[in-house]
Every structure is written in C-alpha cells, then in structure tokens.
Amino acid sequence: MGANVMEANLQMTGNQSAYFLELGKLIASVGDAGFASNMYQIIAASVPIDCLDLSEWTIDENEGSVISIQPLGQETADHKPMSLTVSQNQETLLARMLSVDDFLLVHLKLPSSVGQASSGPTGTYHCNLVSRKSNRRCVISLHRDHHQRDFSLHELSFLKNFSEALLPLLDRHARTTRTLCTAHADNEAVTQGGQQLQREFNDKLSQAEVRLSLREKEICLGILAGATVPELADKLHVKNSSIETYLKRAGAKLGVKGRHGLVKWMTGVSQTA
C-alpha cells in the first residue's frame, strides 16, 4: 500500500492502531465469507456508507457486453441483505469500465426525482470503485441512502486513493473464490463418481454371490477408480506387496487375474475377449 494511501486513511480515521488492525483482518479474510464485512468496516470507519456490494464482472471487450457478474459478498449497516438491481445502470457503468486501464471511480448521482434512483435500492447515492485485469473487472459498489448527503469531493478523492489498496485485495479474493468453487465442484464430482462406482461394484458382487473382505473391496474399488498399486499403498500406509496380495485374493474369489481382469469383470467383458 502506498504511503499516500495510508496517510490519507489515517487522516480520515485519526486512529492508527485501529486502522492497521482492521487492515490486517481484511487481508487475513481473503477468500473467506467475512471478507465483505471486514471491508465494510474499514471503509465505514472513514466514509459513512449504508451498503457495500462486491462483484466481479467478466466482459466481452469486442462486443462491449457483460458475460457474467459474479457476486463476491455484501454487507449493510443493519446487517440485513439489500436487493441491488444493477441492470438499470449497467450500461453507464459498463461504458466506463471498458476504457479503464488501472483503477477507476464512477460516481452516480441521484436524478432530480429522488424517488427513482438510477440503480440499486430506491433513492441511493452510488460510488463504484473498479479495477481491471484482462477481461475481468473487480467492483466495489458503495451505497448511501438518499436521506443522507451525497458523497463529497473529499470523500471521493479519499476513496479513489484507498481503492488502490482495496481493489488488489478484492482481486485476490475473487481469484481465491473461483479456485475454491472449482475445487468444490471437482471434489463433489469425484465423490459422486466414487459413490456410483461403489454401488455398481456391490451390485455386481451380489449378482455373482461373491463376498469380499472390507480391505479387498477397498483395493478393488481403488484399482477400478484408476489408482496404481503404489498410490494405494501410500494412501493405506502399507507395502506394495500387501496391495498385490489383497488384489490376488479378490481376483481368486471373482475368477479373474490382475487389474485388467478386474476391469473386464466389472464391465461385463468376457475374460477371453
């Protein structure tokens, strides 16, 4: 974080120890559910806001259109979810996003008819902090109820400077969130696949009226799932020879030999095929 950003923040908050404590909490919460709440706290300590909304936009820069908007967290003053409608003001924000090179602040003022805000909850002032990385845009959207005053020039200047520290953290949070979501989906697919294999294997055993020990079943399922003998030995903390012994015992009961024989038995292919 640049010295000018820290100095500006300390001037706004007037409390150095509290500021660094909140900043440490924010950094530590990257990738966690509490990230939005911690960012809300560190911003609200300097600039009063009613809602903070975090998102990552993926943009088709050739077409000038939005591919997707991924929510990354929200926090409000009363800790109650706020319904935000970005579609009405999406074109204005998108037009500004397309030309951003590094960091951008987009201040959307209320129209003359206060009861019809351009976006989000009825009658709110908006300040959007945006960063760019390839075709992705990280967005920190700050909302203030129209019963309060609009963001001042001093506050906007402070937020623009502070965004140079906050937006890189949001980018890390977005990347971590994507990685965790992908890993969760992969693990779920593996788990579901393993459960399906186990059901089918047990059905085949029942049809063949064959009983295997728990360890023999475990070895067979591991082999059928694509694991090698050394991998199974490492996972089960036994010697390679032990895995081979269990596989031979299971094969003798099933009337097959080795990995290929087991796979053919499982798929219903004749052993002479």
Coordinates of C-alpha atoms in Angstrom, one line a residue:
M1 CA 0.0 0.0 0.0
G2 CA 1.4 3.4 -1.0
A3 CA 2.4 5.9 1.7
N4 CA -0.1 8.5 0.4
V5 CA -3.0 6.0 0.7
M6 CA -2.0 5.2 4.4
E7 CA -1.6 8.8 5.2
A8 CA -4.9 9.7 3.7
N9 CA -6.6 7.0 5.6
L10 CA -5.0 7.9 8.9
Q11 CA -6.1 11.5 8.4
M12 CA -9.7 10.3 7.9
T13 CA -9.8 7.9 10.7
G14 CA -7.4 9.5 13.2
N15 CA -6.7 6.2 14.8
Q16 CA -3.5 4.4 13.5
S17 CA -3.7 1.3 15.6
A18 CA -7.4 0.6 14.8
Y19 CA -6.7 1.2 11.1
F20 CA -3.9 -1.3 10.9
L21 CA -5.9 -3.8 13.0
E22 CA -8.9 -3.6 10.5
L23 CA -6.5 -3.8 7.5
G24 CA -4.9 -6.9 9.0
K25 CA -8.3 -8.5 9.5
L26 CA -9.3 -7.7 5.9
I27 CA -6.1 -9.2 4.5
A28 CA -6.5 -12.3 6.6
S29 CA -10.1 -12.8 5.4
V30 CA -9.3 -13.0 1.7
G31 CA -11.3 -16.0 0.3
D32 CA -13.5 -16.2 3.5
A33 CA -17.2 -15.4 4.0
G34 CA -16.3 -12.5 6.3
F35 CA -14.3 -10.6 3.6
A36 CA -17.1 -8.2 2.7
S37 CA -17.9 -7.5 6.3
N38 CA -14.3 -6.6 7.1
M39 CA -14.1 -4.4 4.0
Y40 CA -17.3 -2.6 5.0
Q41 CA -15.8 -1.9 8.5
I42 CA -12.6 -0.5 7.2
I43 CA -14.3 1.8 4.7
A44 CA -17.2 2.8 7.0
A45 CA -14.6 3.9 9.7
S46 CA -13.7 6.7 7.3
V47 CA -16.6 7.2 5.0
P48 CA -20.2 6.6 6.1
I49 CA -22.0 4.1 3.9
D50 CA -25.2 2.1 4.1
C51 CA -24.3 -0.8 1.9
L52 CA -21.2 -2.3 0.3
D53 CA -21.5 -4.8 -2.6
L54 CA -18.6 -6.7 -4.1
S55 CA -18.6 -8.3 -7.5
E56 CA -16.5 -9.4 -10.4
W57 CA -17.7 -8.6 -14.0
T58 CA -16.5 -10.7 -16.9
I59 CA -16.7 -8.6 -20.1
D60 CA -16.7 -9.3 -23.8
E61 CA -14.5 -6.4 -24.8
N62 CA -15.0 -6.8 -28.5
E63 CA -18.8 -6.8 -28.2
G64 CA -18.8 -4.3 -25.3
S65 CA -21.2 -6.5 -23.3
V66 CA -21.3 -8.2 -20.0
I67 CA -20.7 -12.0 -20.0
S68 CA -21.4 -12.5 -16.3
I69 CA -21.5 -10.8 -12.9
Q70 CA -20.2 -12.9 -10.0
P71 CA -21.3 -11.7 -6.5
L72 CA -18.4 -11.7 -4.0
G73 CA -20.2 -10.5 -0.9
Q74 CA -22.4 -7.8 0.6
E75 CA -22.6 -6.0 3.9
T76 CA -25.1 -3.4 5.1
A77 CA -25.2 -1.0 8.1
D78 CA -28.0 -3.1 9.7
H79 CA -26.5 -6.5 8.6
K80 CA -29.7 -7.2 6.5
P81 CA -29.4 -8.3 2.9
M82 CA -30.2 -5.5 0.4
S83 CA -31.7 -6.1 -3.0
L84 CA -29.5 -4.4 -5.6
T85 CA -30.6 -4.0 -9.2
V86 CA -27.6 -3.4 -11.5
S87 CA -29.4 -3.8 -14.8
Q88 CA -30.9 -0.3 -14.9
N89 CA -27.5 1.4 -14.6
Q90 CA -25.4 -1.4 -16.0
E91 CA -24.9 0.3 -19.4
T92 CA -23.5 3.5 -17.8
L93 CA -21.1 1.6 -15.6
L94 CA -20.1 -0.8 -18.4
A95 CA -19.2 2.1 -20.7
R96 CA -16.8 3.5 -18.2
M97 CA -15.4 0.0 -17.4
L98 CA -14.5 -0.7 -21.0
S99 CA -11.9 2.1 -21.1
V100 CA -10.4 1.7 -17.7
D101 CA -6.6 0.9 -17.7
D102 CA -5.9 0.5 -14.0
F103 CA -8.2 2.0 -11.3
L104 CA -11.5 3.9 -11.8
L105 CA -14.1 5.6 -9.7
V106 CA -17.6 6.0 -11.0
H107 CA -19.8 8.4 -9.0
L108 CA -23.5 8.0 -10.0
K109 CA -25.6 10.9 -8.7
L110 CA -29.3 10.7 -7.9
P111 CA -31.6 12.0 -10.6
S112 CA -33.7 15.1 -9.9
S113 CA -36.6 12.8 -8.9
V114 CA -35.1 11.3 -5.7
G115 CA -37.7 8.6 -5.5
Q116 CA -36.4 7.0 -8.7
A117 CA -32.7 6.2 -8.3
S118 CA -30.8 5.1 -11.3
S119 CA -29.9 1.8 -9.7
G120 CA -30.0 -0.3 -6.6
P121 CA -32.3 0.3 -3.7
T122 CA -34.7 3.2 -4.3
G123 CA -33.1 6.5 -3.6
T124 CA -29.4 5.8 -3.0
Y125 CA -26.2 7.5 -4.0
H126 CA -23.6 5.3 -5.6
C127 CA -19.8 5.2 -5.7
N128 CA -18.2 2.4 -7.7
L129 CA -14.5 1.5 -7.4
V130 CA -13.3 -0.5 -10.4
S131 CA -10.0 -2.3 -11.3
R132 CA -9.1 -4.2 -14.5
K133 CA -7.3 -7.4 -15.1
S134 CA -7.6 -8.8 -18.6
N135 CA -11.4 -9.0 -19.4
R136 CA -12.4 -9.0 -15.7
R137 CA -13.4 -6.1 -13.6
C138 CA -13.4 -6.1 -9.8
V139 CA -16.1 -3.7 -8.5
I140 CA -16.6 -2.3 -5.0
S141 CA -20.0 -0.7 -5.0
L142 CA -20.8 1.7 -2.1
H143 CA -24.3 2.9 -1.5
R144 CA -25.6 5.7 0.7
D145 CA -29.3 6.3 1.4
H146 CA -30.8 9.5 -0.1
H147 CA -31.8 10.7 3.3
Q148 CA -28.1 11.4 3.9
R149 CA -26.0 13.7 1.8
D150 CA -24.2 12.6 -1.4
F151 CA -20.5 11.6 -1.3
S152 CA -18.4 14.8 -1.0
L153 CA -15.5 15.6 -3.3
H154 CA -13.2 15.0 -0.3
E155 CA -14.7 11.5 0.3
L156 CA -14.5 10.6 -3.4
S157 CA -10.8 11.6 -3.5
F158 CA -10.1 9.6 -0.4
L159 CA -12.0 6.5 -1.8
K160 CA -10.1 6.8 -5.1
N161 CA -6.8 6.7 -3.3
F162 CA -7.9 4.0 -0.9
S163 CA -9.2 1.8 -3.8
E164 CA -5.5 1.3 -4.9
A165 CA -5.1 -0.8 -1.7
L166 CA -8.6 -2.4 -1.6
L167 CA -9.1 -3.4 -5.2
P168 CA -6.0 -5.7 -5.3
L169 CA -7.3 -7.4 -2.2
L170 CA -10.7 -7.9 -3.9
D171 CA -8.9 -9.3 -7.0
R172 CA -7.2 -11.8 -4.7
H173 CA -10.5 -12.6 -3.0
A174 CA -12.1 -13.2 -6.4
R175 CA -9.4 -15.5 -7.6
T176 CA -9.4 -17.4 -4.4
T177 CA -13.2 -17.8 -4.5
R178 CA -13.0 -19.1 -8.1
T179 CA -10.4 -21.6 -7.1
L180 CA -12.4 -22.8 -4.1
C181 CA -15.6 -23.1 -6.2
T182 CA -13.8 -25.1 -8.8
A183 CA -12.2 -27.4 -6.2
H184 CA -15.5 -27.9 -4.5
A185 CA -17.2 -28.8 -7.8
D186 CA -14.3 -31.2 -8.7
N187 CA -14.5 -32.9 -5.2
E188 CA -18.2 -33.2 -5.5
A189 CA -17.9 -34.8 -8.9
V190 CA -15.3 -37.2 -7.6
T191 CA -17.4 -38.1 -4.6
Q192 CA -20.5 -38.7 -6.6
G193 CA -18.5 -40.8 -9.1
G194 CA -17.0 -42.8 -6.3
Q195 CA -20.4 -43.5 -4.7
Q196 CA -21.8 -44.6 -8.1
L197 CA -18.8 -46.9 -8.7
Q198 CA -19.2 -48.4 -5.2
R199 CA -23.0 -49.1 -5.8
E200 CA -22.3 -50.7 -9.1
F201 CA -19.5 -52.9 -7.7
N202 CA -21.6 -54.0 -4.8
D203 CA -24.4 -54.9 -7.2
K204 CA -22.0 -57.0 -9.3
L205 CA -20.8 -58.8 -6.2
S206 CA -24.4 -59.6 -5.2
Q207 CA -25.2 -60.9 -8.6
A208 CA -22.1 -63.1 -8.6
E209 CA -22.8 -64.1 -5.0
V210 CA -19.2 -63.3 -4.0
R211 CA -18.2 -61.9 -0.6
L212 CA -15.0 -59.9 -0.3
S213 CA -13.4 -58.5 2.9
L214 CA -13.6 -54.8 3.5
R215 CA -9.9 -54.4 2.6
E216 CA -10.3 -56.5 -0.6
K217 CA -13.3 -54.3 -1.6
E218 CA -11.3 -51.1 -0.8
I219 CA -8.4 -52.3 -3.1
C220 CA -10.7 -53.3 -5.9
L221 CA -12.5 -50.0 -5.8
G222 CA -9.3 -48.1 -5.8
I223 CA -8.0 -50.1 -8.8
L224 CA -11.3 -49.6 -10.7
A225 CA -11.1 -45.8 -9.9
G226 CA -7.7 -45.7 -11.7
A227 CA -5.3 -45.8 -8.8
T228 CA -2.0 -47.6 -9.1
V229 CA -0.6 -50.1 -6.7
P230 CA 2.0 -47.7 -5.3
E231 CA -0.7 -45.0 -4.9
L232 CA -3.0 -47.3 -2.9
A233 CA -0.1 -48.5 -0.8
D234 CA 0.8 -44.9 0.0
K235 CA -2.8 -44.0 0.8
L236 CA -3.4 -47.0 3.0
H237 CA 0.1 -46.9 4.6
V238 CA 1.0 -50.5 3.6
K239 CA 3.6 -52.1 1.3
N240 CA 3.0 -52.6 -2.4
S241 CA 3.2 -56.4 -1.8
S242 CA 0.2 -56.1 0.6
I243 CA -1.9 -54.4 -2.1
E244 CA -1.0 -57.1 -4.6
T245 CA -1.8 -59.8 -2.1
Y246 CA -5.3 -58.4 -1.4
L247 CA -5.9 -58.0 -5.2
K248 CA -4.9 -61.6 -5.8
R249 CA -7.2 -62.8 -3.1
A250 CA -10.1 -60.8 -4.5
G251 CA -9.3 -62.0 -8.0
A252 CA -9.3 -65.6 -6.9
K253 CA -12.8 -65.2 -5.5
L254 CA -14.0 -63.4 -8.6
G255 CA -12.2 -65.7 -11.0
V256 CA -10.1 -63.0 -12.6
K257 CA -6.4 -62.1 -12.7
G258 CA -4.9 -58.7 -12.1
R259 CA -6.1 -55.2 -12.9
H260 CA -7.3 -55.9 -16.4
G261 CA -9.2 -59.0 -15.4
L262 CA -10.9 -57.0 -12.6
V263 CA -11.9 -54.2 -15.1
K264 CA -13.2 -56.7 -17.6
W265 CA -15.3 -58.4 -14.9
M266 CA -16.7 -55.0 -13.8
T267 CA -17.6 -54.0 -17.3
G268 CA -19.1 -57.4 -18.2
V269 CA -16.5 -58.2 -20.8
S270 CA -15.6 -61.9 -21.3
Q271 CA -12.2 -62.8 -19.9
T272 CA -11.3 -64.4 -23.2
A273 CA -12.2 -61.2 -25.1

